[in-house]
mmCIF file of C-alpha atoms and ligand atoms in Angstrom:
data_model
loop_
_atom_site.group_PDB
_atom_site.id
_atom_site.type_symbol
_atom_site.label_atom_id
_atom_site.label_comp_id
_atom_site.label_asym_id
_atom_site.label_seq_id
_atom_site.Cartn_x
_atom_site.Cartn_y
_atom_site.Cartn_z
ATOM 1 C CA MET D 177 7.119 -14.279 1.034
ATOM 2 C CA LYS D 178 3.653 -14.338 -0.513
ATOM 3 C CA LEU D 179 0.475 -15.921 0.826
ATOM 4 C CA ALA D 180 -2.714 -16.621 -1.109
ATOM 5 C CA ARG D 181 -6.104 -18.245 -0.728
ATOM 6 C CA ILE D 182 -6.916 -20.746 -3.426
ATOM 7 C CA LEU D 183 -9.580 -23.342 -4.169
ATOM 8 C CA ILE D 184 -8.541 -26.983 -4.217
ATOM 9 C CA ASP D 185 -11.302 -29.534 -4.876
ATOM 10 C CA ARG D 186 -13.819 -26.797 -4.015
ATOM 11 C CA THR D 187 -12.193 -26.270 -0.597
ATOM 12 C CA PRO D 188 -10.546 -22.919 0.244
ATOM 13 C CA GLN D 189 -6.919 -23.330 1.331
ATOM 14 C CA VAL D 190 -4.165 -20.950 2.407
ATOM 15 C CA ALA D 191 -1.133 -21.356 0.131
ATOM 16 C CA ARG D 192 2.467 -20.158 -0.045
ATOM 17 C CA ILE D 193 3.415 -18.755 -3.433
ATOM 18 C CA GLN D 194 6.773 -19.994 -4.679
ATOM 19 C CA SER D 195 8.546 -19.718 -8.014
ATOM 20 C CA ASP D 196 7.266 -23.167 -9.036
ATOM 21 C CA GLY D 197 3.650 -22.659 -7.928
ATOM 22 C CA ALA D 198 1.217 -22.460 -5.006
ATOM 23 C CA SER D 199 1.784 -24.818 -2.139
ATOM 24 C CA PRO D 200 -1.189 -25.437 0.225
ATOM 25 C CA LEU D 201 -0.279 -25.007 3.904
ATOM 26 C CA ASP D 202 -1.193 -27.177 6.876
ATOM 27 C CA LEU D 203 -2.419 -24.474 9.273
ATOM 28 C CA ALA D 204 -3.869 -27.076 11.646
ATOM 29 C CA SER D 205 -0.351 -28.408 12.344
ATOM 30 C CA VAL D 206 0.328 -25.187 14.282
ATOM 31 C CA HIS D 207 -3.225 -24.971 15.681
ATOM 32 C CA LEU D 208 -4.298 -22.101 13.425
ATOM 33 C CA GLY D 209 -7.716 -22.042 11.789
ATOM 34 C CA THR D 210 -7.738 -19.156 9.314
ATOM 35 C CA LEU D 211 -5.601 -16.876 7.182
ATOM 36 C CA GLY D 212 -6.586 -14.101 9.618
ATOM 37 C CA ASP D 213 -5.084 -16.097 12.539
ATOM 38 C CA LEU D 214 -1.858 -16.608 10.586
ATOM 39 C CA LEU D 215 -1.615 -12.912 9.637
ATOM 40 C CA SER D 216 -1.980 -11.823 13.263
ATOM 41 C CA HIS D 217 0.638 -14.313 14.525
ATOM 42 C CA PRO D 218 3.651 -12.514 16.093
ATOM 43 C CA ASP D 219 6.061 -14.780 14.187
ATOM 44 C CA LEU D 220 4.284 -14.516 10.841
ATOM 45 C CA THR D 221 7.298 -14.425 8.495
ATOM 46 C CA LYS D 222 9.049 -17.392 10.121
ATOM 47 C CA LEU D 223 5.841 -19.383 10.400
ATOM 48 C CA ALA D 224 4.852 -18.702 6.779
ATOM 49 C CA ALA D 225 8.269 -19.948 5.607
ATOM 50 C CA GLU D 226 8.282 -23.058 7.795
ATOM 51 C CA LEU D 227 4.679 -24.293 7.681
ATOM 52 C CA PRO D 228 4.478 -27.770 6.104
ATOM 53 C CA SER D 229 2.451 -28.308 2.929
ATOM 54 C CA ASN D 230 -0.513 -30.615 3.001
ATOM 55 C CA GLY D 231 -0.808 -31.231 -0.726
ATOM 56 C CA PRO D 232 1.035 -31.041 -4.046
ATOM 57 C CA THR D 233 2.251 -27.698 -5.455
ATOM 58 C CA ILE D 234 -0.061 -26.331 -8.157
ATOM 59 C CA SER D 235 1.381 -24.490 -11.132
ATOM 60 C CA LEU D 236 0.426 -20.772 -11.022
ATOM 61 C CA SER D 237 -1.324 -20.981 -14.392
ATOM 62 C CA GLU D 238 -3.678 -23.622 -12.980
ATOM 63 C CA VAL D 239 -4.550 -22.013 -9.670
ATOM 64 C CA ASP D 240 -8.200 -21.182 -8.903
ATOM 65 C CA TRP D 241 -7.700 -17.874 -7.058
ATOM 66 C CA LEU D 242 -9.785 -16.603 -4.150
ATOM 67 C CA PRO D 243 -9.407 -13.120 -2.680
ATOM 68 C CA PRO D 244 -6.733 -13.321 0.081
ATOM 69 C CA ILE D 245 -9.217 -12.708 2.886
ATOM 70 C CA ASP D 246 -11.419 -14.824 5.135
ATOM 71 C CA ALA D 247 -13.200 -13.053 7.991
ATOM 72 C CA GLN D 248 -11.667 -9.561 7.769
ATOM 73 C CA GLU D 249 -13.675 -6.398 7.154
ATOM 74 C CA VAL D 250 -12.578 -4.297 4.175
ATOM 75 C CA TRP D 251 -12.259 -0.540 4.684
ATOM 76 C CA ALA D 252 -11.020 2.180 2.347
ATOM 77 C CA ALA D 253 -9.455 5.607 2.594
ATOM 78 C CA GLY D 254 -10.483 8.320 0.138
ATOM 79 C CA VAL D 255 -9.045 11.504 -1.357
ATOM 80 C CA THR D 256 -5.486 10.597 -0.364
ATOM 81 C CA TYR D 257 -4.026 11.678 -3.728
ATOM 82 C CA LYS D 258 -4.343 15.078 -5.436
ATOM 83 C CA ARG D 259 -5.799 13.376 -8.545
ATOM 84 C CA SER D 260 -8.692 11.947 -6.521
ATOM 85 C CA GLN D 261 -9.399 15.352 -4.955
ATOM 86 C CA THR D 262 -9.585 17.160 -8.327
ATOM 87 C CA ALA D 263 -11.622 14.381 -10.018
ATOM 88 C CA ARG D 264 -14.155 14.394 -7.168
ATOM 89 C CA MET D 265 -14.421 18.183 -7.205
ATOM 90 C CA GLU D 266 -15.174 18.055 -10.969
ATOM 91 C CA GLU D 267 -17.718 15.289 -10.471
ATOM 92 C CA SER D 268 -19.849 17.097 -7.895
ATOM 93 C CA GLU D 269 -20.318 20.837 -7.565
ATOM 94 C CA ALA D 270 -22.396 20.313 -4.422
ATOM 95 C CA ALA D 271 -19.726 18.241 -2.658
ATOM 96 C CA ALA D 272 -16.609 20.000 -4.033
ATOM 97 C CA SER D 273 -15.829 21.728 -0.749
ATOM 98 C CA CYS D 274 -16.158 18.413 1.187
ATOM 99 C CA TYR D 275 -13.473 16.817 -1.003
ATOM 100 C CA ASP D 276 -11.273 19.896 -0.834
ATOM 101 C CA ARG D 277 -11.503 20.026 2.951
ATOM 102 C CA VAL D 278 -10.962 16.310 3.545
ATOM 103 C CA TYR D 279 -7.810 16.295 1.382
ATOM 104 C CA GLN D 280 -6.264 18.831 3.744
ATOM 105 C CA ALA D 281 -7.858 17.822 7.054
ATOM 106 C CA GLU D 282 -6.049 15.985 9.819
ATOM 107 C CA ARG D 283 -8.805 13.327 9.926
ATOM 108 C CA PRO D 284 -8.806 11.204 6.739
ATOM 109 C CA GLU D 285 -11.875 9.971 4.897
ATOM 110 C CA LEU D 286 -12.379 6.309 5.896
ATOM 111 C CA PHE D 287 -15.349 4.266 4.773
ATOM 112 C CA PHE D 288 -16.567 0.690 5.002
ATOM 113 C CA LYS D 289 -15.901 -0.871 1.593
ATOM 114 C CA ALA D 290 -16.836 -4.558 1.590
ATOM 115 C CA THR D 291 -17.466 -7.774 3.424
ATOM 116 C CA PRO D 292 -15.407 -10.805 2.311
ATOM 117 C CA SER D 293 -18.349 -12.238 0.336
ATOM 118 C CA ARG D 294 -18.492 -9.062 -1.807
ATOM 119 C CA CYS D 295 -14.800 -9.399 -2.780
ATOM 120 C CA ARG D 296 -13.453 -11.262 -5.780
ATOM 121 C CA GLY D 297 -9.939 -12.522 -6.383
ATOM 122 C CA HIS D 298 -7.591 -12.600 -9.375
ATOM 123 C CA GLN D 299 -9.449 -13.561 -12.581
ATOM 124 C CA GLY D 300 -12.840 -13.188 -10.891
ATOM 125 C CA GLU D 301 -15.709 -10.969 -12.042
ATOM 126 C CA LEU D 302 -16.332 -7.468 -10.686
ATOM 127 C CA ARG D 303 -19.667 -5.739 -11.111
ATOM 128 C CA ILE D 304 -20.893 -2.368 -12.270
ATOM 129 C CA ARG D 305 -24.299 -1.530 -10.853
ATOM 130 C CA ALA D 306 -27.290 -1.868 -13.175
ATOM 131 C CA ASP D 307 -28.576 1.524 -11.949
ATOM 132 C CA ALA D 308 -25.322 3.407 -12.634
ATOM 133 C CA HIS D 309 -24.054 4.805 -15.923
ATOM 134 C CA TRP D 310 -20.622 6.223 -15.001
ATOM 135 C CA ASN D 311 -18.315 3.648 -13.452
ATOM 136 C CA VAL D 312 -14.589 3.305 -12.873
ATOM 137 C CA PRO D 313 -12.108 0.952 -11.249
ATOM 138 C CA GLU D 314 -9.870 2.452 -8.555
ATOM 139 C CA PRO D 315 -6.441 0.765 -8.300
ATOM 140 C CA GLU D 316 -5.302 0.964 -4.682
ATOM 141 C CA LEU D 317 -2.417 -0.301 -2.593
ATOM 142 C CA THR D 318 -4.163 -2.320 0.114
ATOM 143 C CA LEU D 319 -2.810 -2.779 3.617
ATOM 144 C CA VAL D 320 -3.186 -6.088 5.391
ATOM 145 C CA VAL D 321 -3.435 -5.158 9.060
ATOM 146 C CA SER D 322 -3.205 -7.588 12.000
ATOM 147 C CA ARG D 323 -5.725 -7.522 14.834
ATOM 148 C CA ASP D 324 -3.277 -5.459 16.920
ATOM 149 C CA GLY D 325 -2.901 -2.789 14.219
ATOM 150 C CA ARG D 326 0.399 -3.746 12.521
ATOM 151 C CA ILE D 327 0.776 -3.523 8.722
ATOM 152 C CA VAL D 328 1.881 -7.107 8.080
ATOM 153 C CA GLY D 329 1.404 -7.260 4.326
ATOM 154 C CA TYR D 330 0.148 -5.662 1.140
ATOM 155 C CA THR D 331 -2.186 -6.698 -1.633
ATOM 156 C CA ILE D 332 -3.846 -5.040 -4.635
ATOM 157 C CA GLY D 333 -7.339 -3.607 -4.256
ATOM 158 C CA ASN D 334 -9.854 -2.419 -6.836
ATOM 159 C CA ASP D 335 -12.348 -0.020 -5.208
ATOM 160 C CA MET D 336 -15.063 -0.203 -7.895
ATOM 161 C CA SER D 337 -17.014 3.061 -7.877
ATOM 162 C CA SER D 338 -20.164 4.490 -9.481
ATOM 163 C CA ARG D 339 -19.238 8.113 -10.089
ATOM 164 C CA ASP D 340 -22.718 9.290 -11.092
ATOM 165 C CA ILE D 341 -24.244 8.000 -7.829
ATOM 166 C CA GLU D 342 -21.415 9.405 -5.678
ATOM 167 C CA GLY D 343 -21.465 12.721 -7.611
ATOM 168 C CA ASP D 344 -25.218 13.161 -7.281
ATOM 169 C CA ASN D 345 -25.052 13.448 -3.497
ATOM 170 C CA PRO D 346 -22.209 12.592 -1.083
ATOM 171 C CA LEU D 347 -24.737 10.828 1.153
ATOM 172 C CA TYR D 348 -25.041 8.216 -1.600
ATOM 173 C CA LEU D 349 -21.375 7.191 -1.176
ATOM 174 C CA PRO D 350 -22.182 3.794 0.439
ATOM 175 C CA GLN D 351 -24.379 2.917 -2.561
ATOM 176 C CA ALA D 352 -21.690 4.020 -5.021
ATOM 177 C CA LYS D 353 -19.110 1.836 -3.285
ATOM 178 C CA PHE D 354 -20.773 -1.100 -1.530
ATOM 179 C CA TYR D 355 -22.717 -3.696 -3.513
ATOM 180 C CA SER D 356 -22.288 -7.271 -4.825
ATOM 181 C CA GLN D 357 -18.806 -7.934 -6.333
ATOM 182 C CA CYS D 358 -17.714 -4.348 -5.624
ATOM 183 C CA CYS D 359 -14.127 -5.070 -4.568
ATOM 184 C CA GLY D 360 -11.225 -6.857 -6.231
ATOM 185 C CA LEU D 361 -8.426 -8.170 -3.980
ATOM 186 C CA GLY D 362 -5.361 -10.198 -4.851
ATOM 187 C CA PRO D 363 -3.734 -12.064 -6.364
ATOM 188 C CA TRP D 364 -1.975 -12.671 -3.038
ATOM 189 C CA ILE D 365 -0.502 -10.908 -0.004
ATOM 190 C CA THR D 366 3.177 -9.925 -0.078
ATOM 191 C CA LEU D 367 4.438 -9.878 3.509
ATOM 192 C CA ALA D 368 5.685 -6.473 4.636
ATOM 193 C CA ASP D 369 9.392 -7.326 4.824
ATOM 194 C CA ALA D 370 9.406 -8.467 1.172
ATOM 195 C CA MET D 371 8.077 -5.169 -0.228
ATOM 196 C CA PRO D 372 10.247 -2.559 -2.008
ATOM 197 C CA GLU D 373 10.924 0.848 -0.471
ATOM 198 C CA ARG D 374 7.521 2.422 0.029
ATOM 199 C CA MET D 375 7.863 5.759 -1.762
ATOM 200 C CA SER D 376 9.102 4.028 -4.933
ATOM 201 C CA ILE D 377 6.177 1.609 -5.268
ATOM 202 C CA GLY D 378 4.584 2.132 -8.695
ATOM 203 C CA ILE D 379 0.882 1.526 -9.425
ATOM 204 C CA ARG D 380 -0.365 0.948 -13.000
ATOM 205 C CA LEU D 381 -3.867 0.539 -14.399
ATOM 206 C CA SER D 382 -4.752 -0.809 -17.834
ATOM 207 C CA ILE D 383 -8.300 -1.280 -19.143
ATOM 208 C CA ARG D 384 -8.766 -3.440 -22.235
ATOM 209 C CA ARG D 385 -11.914 -3.588 -24.364
ATOM 210 C CA LYS D 386 -12.144 -6.139 -27.188
ATOM 211 C CA ASN D 387 -8.344 -6.541 -27.156
ATOM 212 C CA GLN D 388 -7.669 -2.803 -27.321
ATOM 213 C CA GLU D 389 -6.282 -0.760 -24.476
ATOM 214 C CA VAL D 390 -8.896 1.970 -23.826
ATOM 215 C CA PHE D 391 -7.270 3.486 -20.744
ATOM 216 C CA THR D 392 -3.872 3.402 -19.112
ATOM 217 C CA GLY D 393 -2.575 5.344 -16.123
ATOM 218 C CA THR D 394 0.236 5.281 -13.575
ATOM 219 C CA THR D 395 1.024 6.731 -10.174
ATOM 220 C CA SER D 396 3.245 5.883 -7.215
ATOM 221 C CA VAL D 397 2.781 5.585 -3.477
ATOM 222 C CA GLY D 398 5.179 8.548 -3.214
ATOM 223 C CA GLN D 399 2.307 10.739 -4.539
ATOM 224 C CA MET D 400 0.090 9.931 -1.567
ATOM 225 C CA ALA D 401 -0.638 12.849 0.750
ATOM 226 C CA ARG D 402 -0.864 10.673 3.878
ATOM 227 C CA GLN D 403 1.280 8.169 5.767
ATOM 228 C CA LEU D 404 0.090 4.541 5.746
ATOM 229 C CA GLU D 405 0.530 4.176 9.534
ATOM 230 C CA ASP D 406 -1.484 7.344 10.049
ATOM 231 C CA LEU D 407 -4.429 5.859 8.111
ATOM 232 C CA VAL D 408 -4.254 2.682 10.231
ATOM 233 C CA GLN D 409 -4.050 4.701 13.431
ATOM 234 C CA TRP D 410 -7.253 6.588 12.534
ATOM 235 C CA LEU D 411 -9.018 3.356 11.551
ATOM 236 C CA PHE D 412 -8.208 1.758 14.923
ATOM 237 C CA ARG D 413 -9.441 4.728 16.987
ATOM 238 C CA ASP D 414 -12.138 3.304 19.252
ATOM 239 C CA ASN D 415 -12.514 0.415 16.874
ATOM 240 C CA GLU D 416 -11.536 -3.246 17.133
ATOM 241 C CA PHE D 417 -10.823 -5.730 14.362
ATOM 242 C CA PRO D 418 -10.612 -9.175 15.999
ATOM 243 C CA ASP D 419 -9.917 -10.815 12.615
ATOM 244 C CA GLY D 420 -7.597 -8.068 11.345
ATOM 245 C CA VAL D 421 -8.652 -5.726 8.549
ATOM 246 C CA MET D 422 -7.866 -4.819 4.928
ATOM 247 C CA LEU D 423 -7.496 -1.119 4.190
ATOM 248 C CA LEU D 424 -7.518 0.213 0.612
ATOM 249 C CA THR D 425 -5.475 3.404 0.646
ATOM 250 C CA GLY D 426 -7.158 5.511 -2.057
ATOM 251 C CA THR D 427 -6.675 6.009 -5.768
ATOM 252 C CA GLY D 428 -4.169 8.227 -7.529
ATOM 253 C CA ILE D 429 -5.470 7.229 -10.980
ATOM 254 C CA VAL D 430 -8.872 8.419 -12.188
ATOM 255 C CA PRO D 431 -9.764 8.284 -15.901
ATOM 256 C CA ASP D 432 -11.081 11.588 -17.255
ATOM 257 C CA SER D 433 -14.795 12.338 -17.092
ATOM 258 C CA THR D 434 -15.618 10.938 -20.549
ATOM 259 C CA PHE D 435 -14.573 7.406 -19.578
ATOM 260 C CA THR D 436 -16.860 4.741 -18.160
ATOM 261 C CA LEU D 437 -16.361 1.003 -17.758
ATOM 262 C CA ALA D 438 -18.393 -1.376 -19.933
ATOM 263 C CA ARG D 439 -19.463 -4.988 -19.582
ATOM 264 C CA GLY D 440 -16.677 -7.312 -20.752
ATOM 265 C CA ASP D 441 -13.825 -4.868 -19.996
ATOM 266 C CA ARG D 442 -10.678 -6.409 -18.544
ATOM 267 C CA VAL D 443 -9.107 -4.382 -15.757
ATOM 268 C CA VAL D 444 -5.465 -5.060 -14.949
ATOM 269 C CA ILE D 445 -3.830 -3.424 -11.933
ATOM 270 C CA GLU D 446 -0.126 -3.854 -11.308
ATOM 271 C CA ILE D 447 1.682 -2.814 -8.118
ATOM 272 C CA ASP D 448 5.438 -3.177 -7.618
ATOM 273 C CA GLY D 449 6.347 -5.839 -5.088
ATOM 274 C CA ILE D 450 2.967 -7.548 -5.384
ATOM 275 C CA GLY D 451 2.095 -8.430 -8.997
ATOM 276 C CA GLN D 452 -0.978 -8.143 -11.215
ATOM 277 C CA LEU D 453 -4.668 -8.345 -10.386
ATOM 278 C CA GLU D 454 -6.892 -8.922 -13.399
ATOM 279 C CA ASN D 455 -10.693 -8.907 -13.384
ATOM 280 C CA THR D 456 -13.492 -8.969 -15.938
ATOM 281 C CA ILE D 457 -16.372 -6.524 -15.609
ATOM 282 C CA VAL D 458 -19.968 -7.741 -15.540
ATOM 283 C CA GLN D 459 -23.317 -5.929 -15.321
ATOM 284 C CA SER D 460 -26.844 -7.270 -14.957
HETATM 285 O O1 LIG I 126 -15.027 10.191 -1.354
HETATM 286 C C1 LIG I 126 -15.036 9.456 -2.262
HETATM 287 C C2 LIG I 126 -14.236 8.238 -2.412
HETATM 288 C C3 LIG I 126 -12.790 8.501 -2.607
HETATM 289 C C4 LIG I 126 -12.028 7.285 -3.000
HETATM 290 O O2 LIG I 126 -12.518 6.177 -3.032
HETATM 291 C C5 LIG I 126 -10.600 7.426 -3.355
HETATM 292 O O3 LIG I 126 -10.044 8.536 -3.333
HETATM 293 O O4 LIG I 126 -9.987 6.414 -3.692
HETATM 294 MG MG1 LIG I 127 -11.099 4.600 -3.758
#
């Protein structure tokens, strides 16, 4: 079962994704107001399958996609894959020991990534900062977590990052990560019980420039050094998420140091069990 947020006549709607298209759901018929309410419902899978539609099914090629989020905060974990640890250590001599230590520490790196208004959905535009000159996408399995801390679904996240800002000084991390249009999410949420076996989930990144592929990389969730539930458990320590929360789980794909994104690039991230998230890169 897959759930999305889409625009119909300029109104955001929660929709069920089916083989023949996206079907808008009548949340009010079960006294629910938001996608967040639905995701935290104890009977989510049954409810998502049974909710009546309140409009015609729209063919997937005609859907106007929104990121599958309404009021949730977006957090991210870092340095959860060996590749991220080595890339960060190359990027910053000053912070190399921080990245080395956090990769091995019991406490993971967790940081605030985005508010819903800074996220963009499938086919939306993601931004590279005007004051940065070394930028990359980070393709990350993203956990959809209910308000009581259960992983109820998965989506694709793109943790856009300015490597020169982050590498200059680790205290600049929030500026390297958190700005307008800094996070891609989508195209939809696959509910947890419809996902393939976790360790076998493949993640692929392709970056196209003027119809040529300029970077491609792959990894799998099996390469991650941490358990997903462990990340959620740390995030919920002395912290409450009344609307639920999205948690990007870190990147295992980092292009080598000569690569930077450019305006007009098309970034395609594919994750098994979810689908493809495609975004175009813009810069002021
Ligand atoms: O500490 C820097 C950020 C790490 C990160 O975003 C990642 O590993 O995905
Ligand atoms: Mg990241």
